[in-house]
XYZ file of C-alpha atoms in Angstrom:
640
model
C 14.397 24.867 0.059
C 15.311 28.323 -1.000
C 14.704 30.217 -4.343
C 18.152 29.534 -5.971
C 17.489 25.861 -5.217
C 14.270 26.098 -7.043
C 15.838 27.397 -10.029
C 18.906 25.125 -9.993
C 16.218 22.149 -10.333
C 13.270 23.869 -12.311
C 14.900 22.695 -15.407
C 16.411 19.220 -14.283
C 15.065 16.124 -16.265
C 12.864 13.513 -14.576
C 15.982 10.987 -14.554
C 18.036 13.950 -12.898
C 15.457 14.765 -10.224
C 14.746 10.782 -9.734
C 18.697 10.617 -9.106
C 18.596 13.643 -6.663
C 15.790 12.204 -4.631
C 17.433 8.466 -4.251
C 20.403 10.612 -3.048
C 18.407 12.473 -0.380
C 16.752 9.086 0.782
C 20.080 7.239 0.969
C 21.416 10.003 3.370
C 18.433 11.361 5.199
C 16.420 7.737 5.566
C 19.565 5.549 6.670
C 22.236 5.928 9.070
C 25.538 5.590 8.090
C 25.960 2.125 9.229
C 22.976 1.257 7.326
C 23.988 2.570 4.426
C 27.446 0.733 4.486
C 25.602 -2.392 5.033
C 22.949 -1.572 2.268
C 25.721 -1.047 -0.420
C 27.844 -4.187 0.739
C 24.835 -6.209 0.076
C 23.806 -4.496 -3.284
C 27.271 -4.327 -4.860
C 28.653 -7.456 -3.593
C 25.657 -9.292 -5.563
C 25.118 -7.103 -8.218
C 25.741 -8.027 -11.963
C 27.042 -5.951 -14.389
C 27.077 -5.227 -18.096
C 28.968 -2.021 -19.348
C 29.567 -0.506 -16.283
C 25.788 -0.745 -15.162
C 25.384 -2.561 -11.767
C 21.819 -3.836 -11.234
C 19.969 -6.560 -9.572
C 17.629 -9.261 -11.497
C 15.106 -11.136 -10.253
C 16.945 -14.128 -9.120
C 19.381 -12.086 -7.138
C 16.378 -10.275 -5.469
C 14.834 -13.529 -4.426
C 18.103 -15.233 -3.193
C 19.113 -11.919 -1.266
C 15.928 -11.553 0.595
C 15.449 -15.494 1.052
C 12.180 -15.931 -0.479
C 11.022 -19.015 -2.684
C 11.231 -18.208 -6.442
C 9.903 -19.625 -9.308
C 13.018 -21.045 -10.398
C 13.259 -23.368 -7.397
C 10.101 -25.045 -8.246
C 10.885 -28.896 -10.016
C 7.827 -31.275 -10.784
C 5.259 -28.931 -9.381
C 4.680 -25.484 -8.608
C 5.852 -23.928 -5.636
C 2.922 -22.570 -3.724
C 5.130 -19.662 -2.298
C 6.400 -18.561 -5.862
C 6.074 -14.737 -4.661
C 9.450 -13.688 -6.152
C 8.077 -12.576 -9.462
C 5.273 -10.700 -8.003
C 7.987 -8.910 -5.823
C 10.216 -8.346 -8.454
C 7.213 -6.748 -10.433
C 6.489 -4.619 -7.319
C 10.011 -3.459 -6.837
C 10.488 -2.755 -10.471
C 7.519 -0.331 -10.397
C 8.616 1.345 -7.150
C 12.040 2.057 -8.185
C 10.948 4.374 -10.699
C 9.090 6.567 -7.989
C 8.142 9.055 -8.253
C 8.129 8.988 -11.993
C 6.296 5.418 -12.068
C 3.632 6.468 -14.487
C 6.321 7.265 -17.373
C 9.859 5.469 -16.371
C 8.511 2.033 -14.618
C 9.191 -0.690 -14.885
C 12.764 0.420 -13.553
C 16.203 -1.614 -13.800
C 16.671 -2.342 -10.442
C 20.018 -0.163 -9.981
C 21.645 0.709 -6.565
C 19.493 4.109 -6.647
C 16.276 2.528 -7.598
C 16.700 -0.225 -4.769
C 17.275 2.759 -2.284
C 13.951 4.044 -3.005
C 12.359 0.655 -2.534
C 13.624 0.141 0.731
C 12.545 3.611 1.582
C 8.966 3.266 0.271
C 8.599 -0.323 1.541
C 9.969 0.561 5.213
C 7.817 3.864 5.335
C 10.941 5.703 6.212
C 10.261 8.528 3.875
C 8.630 10.355 6.605
C 12.223 11.872 7.448
C 12.385 13.649 4.138
C 8.821 13.769 2.709
C 7.379 15.504 6.055
C 4.412 16.723 4.279
C 3.593 13.607 2.463
C 0.648 11.569 3.833
C 1.642 8.091 5.032
C -0.460 6.205 2.877
C 0.903 3.955 0.657
C -2.347 2.367 -0.805
C -2.285 4.027 -4.312
C 1.740 3.349 -4.622
C 1.449 -0.447 -3.718
C -1.998 -1.116 -5.820
C -0.066 0.316 -8.679
C 2.882 -1.754 -8.168
C 0.528 -4.713 -8.105
C -1.795 -3.977 -11.010
C -1.458 -6.011 -14.038
C -1.168 -2.689 -16.419
C 0.444 -2.846 -19.533
C 3.975 -0.910 -18.914
C 6.108 0.549 -21.303
C 8.961 -1.466 -23.158
C 11.624 0.718 -22.245
C 12.794 1.300 -18.917
C 15.665 3.482 -18.684
C 16.319 3.949 -22.417
C 15.857 7.777 -22.153
C 19.016 7.858 -19.921
C 21.366 9.824 -22.112
C 24.670 8.348 -20.438
C 23.786 4.926 -21.527
C 22.523 5.644 -25.098
C 25.668 7.572 -25.809
C 28.149 4.931 -24.585
C 26.519 2.121 -26.425
C 25.642 0.216 -23.396
C 22.214 -0.671 -24.257
C 22.789 -4.505 -23.793
C 22.764 -3.989 -20.111
C 19.425 -2.167 -20.295
C 17.934 -4.681 -22.564
C 19.145 -7.535 -20.069
C 17.650 -5.808 -17.130
C 14.371 -5.347 -18.928
C 14.344 -9.143 -20.021
C 14.308 -9.949 -16.417
C 11.906 -7.154 -15.677
C 9.648 -9.148 -18.132
C 10.507 -12.677 -17.436
C 7.548 -13.347 -15.086
C 4.890 -11.707 -17.445
C 2.812 -15.268 -17.757
C 0.439 -15.752 -15.170
C -0.125 -12.042 -14.905
C -3.616 -11.550 -16.627
C -4.564 -8.002 -18.031
C -7.699 -6.931 -17.657
C -10.098 -4.890 -19.848
C -10.202 -1.133 -18.808
C -13.040 0.057 -16.953
C -12.555 3.591 -16.761
C -14.682 3.939 -13.255
C -13.016 4.078 -10.349
C -10.676 7.355 -10.254
C -11.521 11.013 -8.893
C -10.438 13.660 -11.265
C -9.059 15.711 -8.227
C -6.975 12.961 -6.833
C -3.444 13.267 -6.761
C -0.422 10.907 -5.635
C 0.333 12.382 -2.324
C 3.644 10.883 -1.901
C 4.710 11.435 -5.287
C 3.541 15.025 -5.029
C 5.211 15.444 -1.738
C 8.559 14.091 -3.329
C 8.348 16.672 -5.976
C 7.667 19.567 -3.663
C 10.801 18.454 -1.695
C 12.703 18.832 -4.848
C 11.098 22.027 -5.775
C 9.816 20.670 -9.145
C 6.301 20.869 -8.479
C 5.808 21.763 -12.023
C 6.864 18.552 -13.022
C 3.731 16.685 -11.168
C 1.427 19.213 -12.759
C 2.461 18.054 -16.398
C 3.455 14.425 -15.887
C 1.821 13.359 -12.703
C -1.463 14.259 -12.525
C -3.918 11.453 -12.020
C -2.537 8.204 -13.115
C -5.890 6.929 -14.683
C -4.096 3.520 -15.976
C -3.818 2.362 -12.310
C -7.867 3.256 -12.203
C -8.588 1.400 -15.203
C -6.796 -1.779 -14.280
C -6.895 -4.781 -12.179
C -4.841 -6.880 -9.754
C -5.492 -10.467 -10.918
C -6.165 -13.020 -8.170
C -3.313 -15.277 -8.919
C -0.995 -12.286 -8.341
C -2.405 -11.350 -5.071
C -2.929 -14.906 -3.860
C 0.986 -15.343 -4.256
C 1.760 -12.526 -2.418
C -0.695 -12.926 0.182
C 0.522 -16.387 1.049
C 4.131 -15.241 1.511
C 2.556 -12.392 3.530
C 0.891 -14.608 5.968
C 4.095 -16.925 6.223
C 6.684 -14.328 7.034
C 4.147 -12.389 9.252
C 5.907 -12.803 12.464
C 9.272 -12.041 10.760
C 11.825 -9.865 12.869
C 13.990 -7.523 10.928
C 17.140 -9.738 12.009
C 15.608 -13.064 11.717
C 16.333 -15.470 8.937
C 13.622 -15.713 6.551
C 14.267 -19.387 5.669
C 13.097 -20.328 9.313
C 9.586 -19.170 7.677
C 9.876 -20.282 4.411
C 11.453 -23.699 4.102
C 10.109 -26.897 5.048
C 6.511 -26.178 4.978
C 4.232 -28.931 5.249
C 1.127 -29.623 3.258
C -1.114 -28.877 6.309
C 0.770 -25.404 6.742
C 0.386 -24.490 3.001
C -3.266 -25.453 3.055
C -3.773 -23.502 6.174
C -2.350 -20.532 4.355
C -4.236 -20.810 1.231
C -7.474 -21.063 3.109
C -6.386 -17.718 5.128
C -5.460 -16.042 1.760
C -8.470 -17.100 -0.115
C -10.470 -15.545 3.212
C -8.757 -12.204 2.715
C -9.225 -12.129 -1.043
C -12.749 -12.717 -0.687
C -12.899 -9.445 1.575
C -12.276 -7.225 -1.687
C -15.059 -8.630 -3.369
C -13.284 -9.650 -7.023
C -16.644 -10.723 -8.242
C -17.696 -7.309 -8.631
C -14.610 -6.382 -10.933
C -14.619 -9.593 -13.196
C -12.170 -11.620 -11.053
C -9.695 -8.941 -10.456
C -9.333 -6.402 -7.868
C -10.517 -2.822 -8.283
C -8.724 0.279 -7.061
C -11.649 1.302 -5.235
C -12.170 -2.257 -3.518
C -8.526 -2.213 -2.805
C -8.169 1.053 -1.200
C -11.482 0.472 0.788
C -10.614 -3.020 2.198
C -7.043 -2.213 3.231
C -7.891 0.876 4.782
C -10.613 -0.011 6.701
C -9.864 -3.396 7.708
C -6.284 -4.645 6.821
C -4.306 -1.682 7.900
C -1.210 -4.012 8.420
C -1.749 -6.333 5.647
C 1.813 -5.188 4.130
C 3.954 -4.713 7.371
C 6.061 -8.243 6.883
C 7.391 -6.308 3.782
C 9.114 -4.009 6.409
C 10.729 -6.784 7.983
C 11.596 -8.234 4.894
C 13.341 -5.379 3.070
C 15.433 -4.222 6.343
C 17.223 -7.299 5.823
C 18.968 -5.531 3.351
C 20.513 -3.043 5.603
C 22.290 -5.812 7.496
C 24.928 -7.454 5.992
C 26.400 -10.705 7.502
C 29.824 -10.261 5.608
C 30.648 -7.310 7.646
C 32.046 -6.944 10.993
C 32.520 -3.365 11.824
C 34.182 -4.358 15.206
C 37.129 -5.740 13.498
C 40.220 -3.465 12.575
C 39.928 -2.267 8.872
C 43.028 -3.341 6.975
C 43.864 -1.478 3.756
C 40.823 0.476 3.870
C 38.371 -2.441 3.448
C 36.521 -3.943 5.925
C 37.026 -7.402 7.195
C 34.670 -10.455 6.148
C 33.416 -12.694 8.971
C 34.402 -16.287 7.964
C 31.754 -17.793 5.838
C 32.623 -21.451 6.757
C 30.212 -21.525 9.723
C 26.261 -21.183 8.629
C 23.846 -19.738 10.862
C 21.694 -21.862 12.486
C 18.037 -21.765 12.243
C 15.972 -21.706 15.377
C 12.230 -21.746 15.557
C 10.940 -18.216 16.231
C 9.157 -17.886 19.714
C 5.476 -18.034 19.995
C 3.115 -15.812 20.721
C 1.129 -17.943 22.952
C 2.156 -18.647 26.357
C 2.205 -22.203 28.114
C -0.731 -22.976 30.134
C -3.757 -25.215 31.110
C -4.308 -25.909 27.161
C -3.389 -25.503 23.589
C -5.354 -23.930 21.108
C -7.059 -25.951 18.606
C -8.279 -22.460 16.615
C -5.165 -20.307 16.508
C -3.078 -21.613 14.141
C 0.045 -19.788 13.023
C -1.792 -19.151 9.710
C -4.734 -17.648 11.545
C -2.329 -15.501 13.846
C -0.670 -14.090 10.936
C -4.177 -13.182 9.521
C -5.027 -11.390 13.182
C -2.251 -9.488 12.969
C -2.964 -7.837 9.660
C -5.873 -5.597 11.588
C -5.130 -5.955 15.214
C -2.734 -3.338 16.758
C -0.676 -3.269 19.516
C -0.188 -0.726 22.344
C 1.635 1.475 19.729
C -0.700 2.354 16.699
C 2.441 1.710 14.503
C 2.862 -1.948 15.503
C 0.360 -4.982 14.635
C -0.165 -7.986 17.216
C 2.970 -9.964 15.925
C 5.546 -7.069 16.044
C 5.041 -5.913 19.100
C 5.940 -7.827 22.637
C 2.256 -9.003 23.244
C 1.783 -12.580 24.326
C -1.327 -14.592 24.697
C -2.047 -16.501 27.996
C -4.733 -19.512 27.752
C -7.880 -18.660 29.871
C -10.561 -20.777 28.824
C -11.360 -23.633 26.322
C -14.457 -25.705 25.840
C -12.273 -28.494 24.828
C -10.181 -28.557 27.831
C -12.536 -26.830 30.522
C -15.948 -28.193 29.023
C -19.138 -26.223 28.123
C -20.107 -25.472 31.619
C -20.805 -21.678 32.504
C -19.597 -22.244 35.849
C -16.019 -23.462 34.664
C -16.257 -20.235 32.389
C -17.059 -17.778 35.134
C -14.029 -19.536 36.919
C -11.594 -19.211 34.553
C -12.677 -16.027 32.594
C -14.096 -13.757 35.562
C -10.711 -13.986 37.110
C -8.758 -12.676 34.386
C -8.532 -8.681 34.992
C -7.286 -7.726 31.587
C -8.037 -7.439 28.082
C -8.972 -10.683 26.052
C -9.533 -12.153 22.795
C -12.529 -14.666 22.380
C -12.321 -16.866 19.469
C -14.786 -19.659 18.215
C -15.207 -22.076 15.506
C -18.314 -23.890 14.379
C -20.691 -24.582 11.056
C -23.362 -22.588 9.745
C -26.730 -24.332 10.259
C -28.467 -23.317 6.966
C -25.461 -24.498 4.908
C -23.272 -26.548 7.248
C -19.941 -24.412 6.119
C -17.404 -23.705 8.604
C -17.082 -20.376 10.035
C -14.419 -18.505 12.245
C -15.335 -15.483 14.324
C -13.378 -13.731 17.123
C -13.733 -10.576 19.339
C -11.117 -8.255 21.051
C -12.416 -7.268 24.388
C -10.221 -4.214 25.922
C -11.636 -4.692 29.301
C -12.279 -7.539 32.015
C -15.215 -9.358 31.586
C -18.049 -8.447 33.960
C -21.160 -10.936 34.782
C -24.640 -9.822 35.025
C -24.354 -9.636 38.867
C -21.686 -7.062 38.235
C -21.394 -3.111 37.877
C -20.677 -2.380 34.286
C -17.232 -1.525 33.425
C -17.002 2.113 31.662
C -13.601 2.536 31.521
C -11.706 0.291 28.997
C -8.277 -1.476 30.681
C -7.016 -1.836 27.028
C -3.427 -3.440 27.052
C -3.475 -2.705 23.270
C -6.087 -1.778 20.761
C -8.154 1.081 22.723
C -11.512 -0.003 21.097
C -12.946 -3.708 20.742
C -13.116 -5.195 17.787
C -15.580 -8.095 16.201
C -14.308 -10.046 13.259
C -14.855 -12.817 11.007
C -11.643 -14.917 9.613
C -13.630 -17.600 7.790
C -14.834 -17.951 5.110
C -14.683 -14.141 4.356
C -12.374 -11.692 6.185
C -14.777 -8.991 7.860
C -14.055 -6.359 10.523
C -16.504 -4.614 12.761
C -14.494 -1.969 14.468
C -15.380 -0.624 17.949
C -17.515 2.544 18.239
C -15.223 5.623 19.858
C -18.181 7.495 20.686
C -17.720 8.200 24.473
C -21.656 8.016 24.852
C -21.505 4.749 23.603
C -18.608 3.527 25.740
C -20.103 5.049 28.706
C -23.504 3.227 28.462
C -24.104 0.605 30.969
C -26.829 -0.962 28.854
C -24.080 -1.625 26.246
C -21.414 -3.632 27.331
C -18.599 -5.136 25.252
C -18.902 -8.317 26.779
C -21.638 -9.604 29.317
C -22.327 -13.115 31.146
C -25.048 -14.686 32.376
C -25.540 -18.387 33.853
C -28.966 -18.050 32.672
C -28.902 -16.466 29.091
C -25.198 -17.010 28.121
C -22.647 -14.777 26.820
C -23.643 -11.627 24.802
C -20.830 -9.354 23.025
C -21.919 -5.831 21.638
C -25.454 -6.360 22.756
C -27.981 -4.350 24.340
C -28.579 -5.674 27.823
C -32.356 -4.831 28.990
C -33.015 -3.919 32.471
C -33.615 -7.191 34.890
C -37.287 -8.119 35.501
C -38.529 -9.981 38.540
C -41.630 -11.298 36.470
C -39.969 -12.742 33.062
C -36.504 -13.506 31.832
C -34.897 -10.774 29.944
C -32.149 -11.689 27.171
C -29.669 -9.762 25.302
C -30.558 -8.213 22.039
C -28.367 -7.487 18.811
C -27.736 -3.789 18.484
C -25.542 -1.538 16.273
C -23.551 -2.930 13.257
C -22.673 -6.480 14.910
C -23.250 -8.443 17.695
C -22.745 -11.968 18.771
C -24.617 -14.230 21.151
C -23.750 -17.741 22.639
C -26.212 -19.518 24.747
C -26.029 -20.984 28.301
C -24.962 -24.368 26.892
C -22.095 -22.851 24.916
C -23.507 -25.125 21.868
C -24.935 -22.732 19.888
C -24.384 -18.875 18.693
C -26.018 -16.318 16.861
C -23.700 -13.888 14.490
C -25.681 -10.497 13.522
C -24.295 -7.939 11.331
C -26.186 -4.894 9.678
C -25.112 -2.315 7.078
C -26.371 0.584 9.204
C -26.374 1.175 12.802
C -23.892 3.475 14.299
C -25.313 3.662 18.012
C -23.834 0.114 18.996
C -20.826 -1.276 20.388
C -19.766 -2.506 16.942
C -19.800 -0.396 13.957
C -20.816 -1.627 10.634
C -18.256 -3.282 8.491
C -16.257 -0.521 6.439
C -16.752 -2.697 3.173
C -20.366 -2.837 3.586
C -22.817 -0.693 1.707
C -26.103 0.746 3.058
C -27.908 -1.398 0.709
C -26.602 -4.593 1.998
C -29.099 -6.955 4.098
C -29.149 -7.749 7.734
C -27.760 -10.886 8.371
C -28.504 -13.494 11.284
C -25.965 -16.505 10.843
C -26.864 -19.441 13.229
C -23.753 -21.547 14.263
C -23.315 -24.868 15.763
C -20.468 -24.257 17.994
C -17.343 -26.569 17.691
C -14.906 -25.217 19.843
C -14.760 -21.723 21.933
C -11.318 -20.191 23.430
C -10.484 -17.316 25.544
C -7.055 -15.913 25.546
C -5.782 -13.022 27.682
C -3.577 -10.395 26.812
C -0.151 -9.996 28.254
C 2.364 -7.291 26.984
C 5.348 -8.607 28.141
C 6.952 -12.186 27.210
C 8.285 -12.370 30.573
C 4.740 -12.611 32.196
C 5.369 -8.393 32.498
C 6.752 -8.377 35.766
C 6.421 -4.620 36.130
C 3.373 -4.091 34.480
C 0.190 -3.744 36.165
C -2.019 -4.776 33.065
C -0.387 -7.913 32.044
C 1.528 -9.253 35.035
C -0.966 -8.629 37.644
C -3.684 -10.011 35.400
C -1.864 -13.578 35.386
C -0.990 -13.355 39.115
C -4.527 -12.432 40.066
C -6.112 -15.196 38.232
C -3.468 -17.625 39.620
C -4.083 -16.364 43.230
C -8.129 -16.552 42.633
C -7.982 -19.829 41.353
C -5.604 -21.061 43.945
C -8.190 -19.489 46.724
C -10.995 -21.125 45.480
C -9.356 -24.565 45.201
C -8.327 -24.363 48.772
C -12.027 -23.274 49.718
C -13.473 -25.826 47.693
C -11.127 -28.603 49.511
C -11.872 -27.064 53.037
C -15.787 -27.072 52.466
C -15.713 -30.761 50.925
C -13.541 -32.125 54.088
C -16.280 -30.235 56.462
C -19.160 -31.530 54.847
C -17.766 -35.048 54.606
C -17.133 -35.121 58.211
C -20.395 -33.366 59.364
C -22.917 -35.291 56.939
C -21.198 -38.345 55.368
C -23.031 -40.443 52.820
C -24.173 -39.521 49.726
C -25.923 -36.239 49.640
C -22.509 -34.897 51.380
C -20.599 -36.425 48.457
C -22.963 -34.706 46.189
C -22.523 -31.328 47.734
C -18.840 -31.748 47.815
C -18.755 -32.464 44.202
C -21.003 -29.047 43.481
C -18.474 -27.074 45.680
C -15.637 -28.520 43.267
C -17.589 -27.810 40.036
C -18.336 -24.591 41.215
C -14.826 -23.613 41.822
C -13.845 -25.082 38.461
C -11.592 -27.935 40.341
C -13.527 -30.512 38.290
C -15.705 -30.635 35.331
C -19.397 -30.488 35.028
C -20.535 -33.962 34.726
C -24.017 -33.611 34.774
C -26.505 -31.073 32.750
C -26.272 -28.386 35.499
C -26.502 -24.964 34.460
C -23.801 -23.411 36.706
C -23.927 -21.967 39.986
C -24.144 -18.255 40.460
C -21.167 -15.851 39.846
C-alpha cells in the first residue's frame, strides 16, 4: 500500500480494520461465483434481530451437516462436535483481534474470515504471512476464559438499541460451555519474542502495524491454558470420520448411520492420537508446546478435513446459474428431489485379499501424516490407490510366498502389521512407508528412491500411541548401500531401517538396529522387534519429533498376528499412463503369470520323466517356489 492508504487506516479502530480485512478476503480469496454461493448459503439461513444477520450454533451444524448436541436423545452422541466447531469459528471470526474481540458473533464478515482461515486461502492476501495456523487453531480450541462481550464495542449496535441481537448471539456462543474445563494457568510455555504470524501479516497488509504493537503482542493466555481432552477427542472423532471427504461430497454419507464398531474404531484412533500429545505432562490437558510440537512434527495434515468441510459453504445447491435469471433473482433448483447419498470410493483396489488391518479409521489416521505426490495433499485427498500385494492371512507366512508377491512389485509400498507386545500382551499396530521397490539379499541395493508420493520413507506406530519416525533426508544416508530402507533374506527375515553387515562365508550375519528406529521380522514371520532411540541421526529413520534426548532406548518384542503389504498406485484407473503405478501392477501380474506357467511346465516335465512320490514332491516344491500354492510344511523358502 501507499503512504496515503497508511495515513487513511492509521487511526482506524479494530472493528473498522476487521471489517476491511473481511472485505479483502471476500474479494481476493473467493471467485465471484464462490462468493455468490457463499452469500446465498449464509443469508438464506441467517437469523436476524434488529437488522443484525448472524448464525447460531444449530445453523452452523445443520449447514455443515455435522452431528450436534441437540441431536442426542437418550445417550450422548459420540460425534457431538457441533459445540467444538462453534467455539472454534467464534474465535476465528474475530481475527486478527481474537485476543480482545473473541468470541465473535457469526456475522457474514466473521464467516468470511473463518472460511478463508480454515481453507488456507489467506495466502492470496497475506503474502508475507507464514502458512502456519498452529497457534491460531490452538487458541480456538483452548479452554480459556473469554470476555463476556463479543461485539458490544460496535458503536452502531449500541446507538441503535440492537443489543438484544448481540445478547442472543452471545448466549449461543456460550451455550456449549459445560464440558469445556478451564485448567489452572501455568505461565511456562511462551516465548517473549514470539508473535502471531498470521495476525501480524494481516495488520501489515492493512498498514496498521502499530495496532499490533499495542494490541497483539504475545497473547499469554494462549500459553497459559490447555485444551481439555474432552474437547480434543470430540473434534478428533469428527476429523477421523470425515477424513476422506471431498469438497462437493455430502457430509452425511460419513456422519450418519455409524455402527457401534465404527464408533469404537474411531475412539481407539482418537485416543492413540491424543496420547502423542502427552496430556499427562499438563495435568490432563494439552499444552501449547505439546500441541505445536506434535502437530508440526507428526500430524501435519490433522486439520485437513476442515478444509473440505468448510469449502461446502462455497457451493449452494439452491443456485442454478445455468438458468436464465428472472427479475434479477437467481432461479432456484426444485427442492422436491433429494440428492441420493452414495458410498465414497475406497482407496483400496480389489485384489487377491481384503485387509484385516486397514480399517477406514486407520486409513484416516494414516492420512493425517502421510503425504501424496503433492506436499500440500495428504493420502486421502489425492488420487492415490492401494493395491493388495501380500498378506499373511491369505498367502501364509512363507518367505517364499512373500518374495514371489513382494519382490515383483516395482513401485512404492506400505507395510502394516498387528501383533501383541510380548511383555504386556497389549496390542500394537506398526507401519512403514517404503518409497522404492523391495530388494533381496542377493540383489544390488537401490540407492535412488522411486517414489510415487512421499519422497522419504516413514516408520510409524498407530497404536497404542501415535508415533512418527521420519526418513532421513541426508544424501549420505540415502546412498549408503549398507542402510537400505527395506531388506529381505530367506535366512534372516525382513529388516527395515537397519544396518546390513557384509556377508560372511564363515558365519551368519544379521541386520542390526540403527538410527532413530528400526523394525526386524524373523524368517518365520511370527515375531518382530521394534527399536526406537531418542538420538541417532545417522540412520534411515530419525528419532521421533516428540522424543527428548533423555528418553530411554526401547526394544519392543512383538508376536505377530497379521502382516500386509500394499502397493501404492497413484491413479484410480491403475495409472494407464503412469510408469510408476500402472507399470508396477502390470509388471507384477506379468511376473506372476510367467512364474505360474514355468511351474506348470516343470511340473509336467518332472511327472513324465520320473513319476512317483519324488517327482510329486519336486513338483510341489516348484509350485511353492512360484507362489502358486502355499507352503504346507516348515520349509524356510527357496532362493530369491
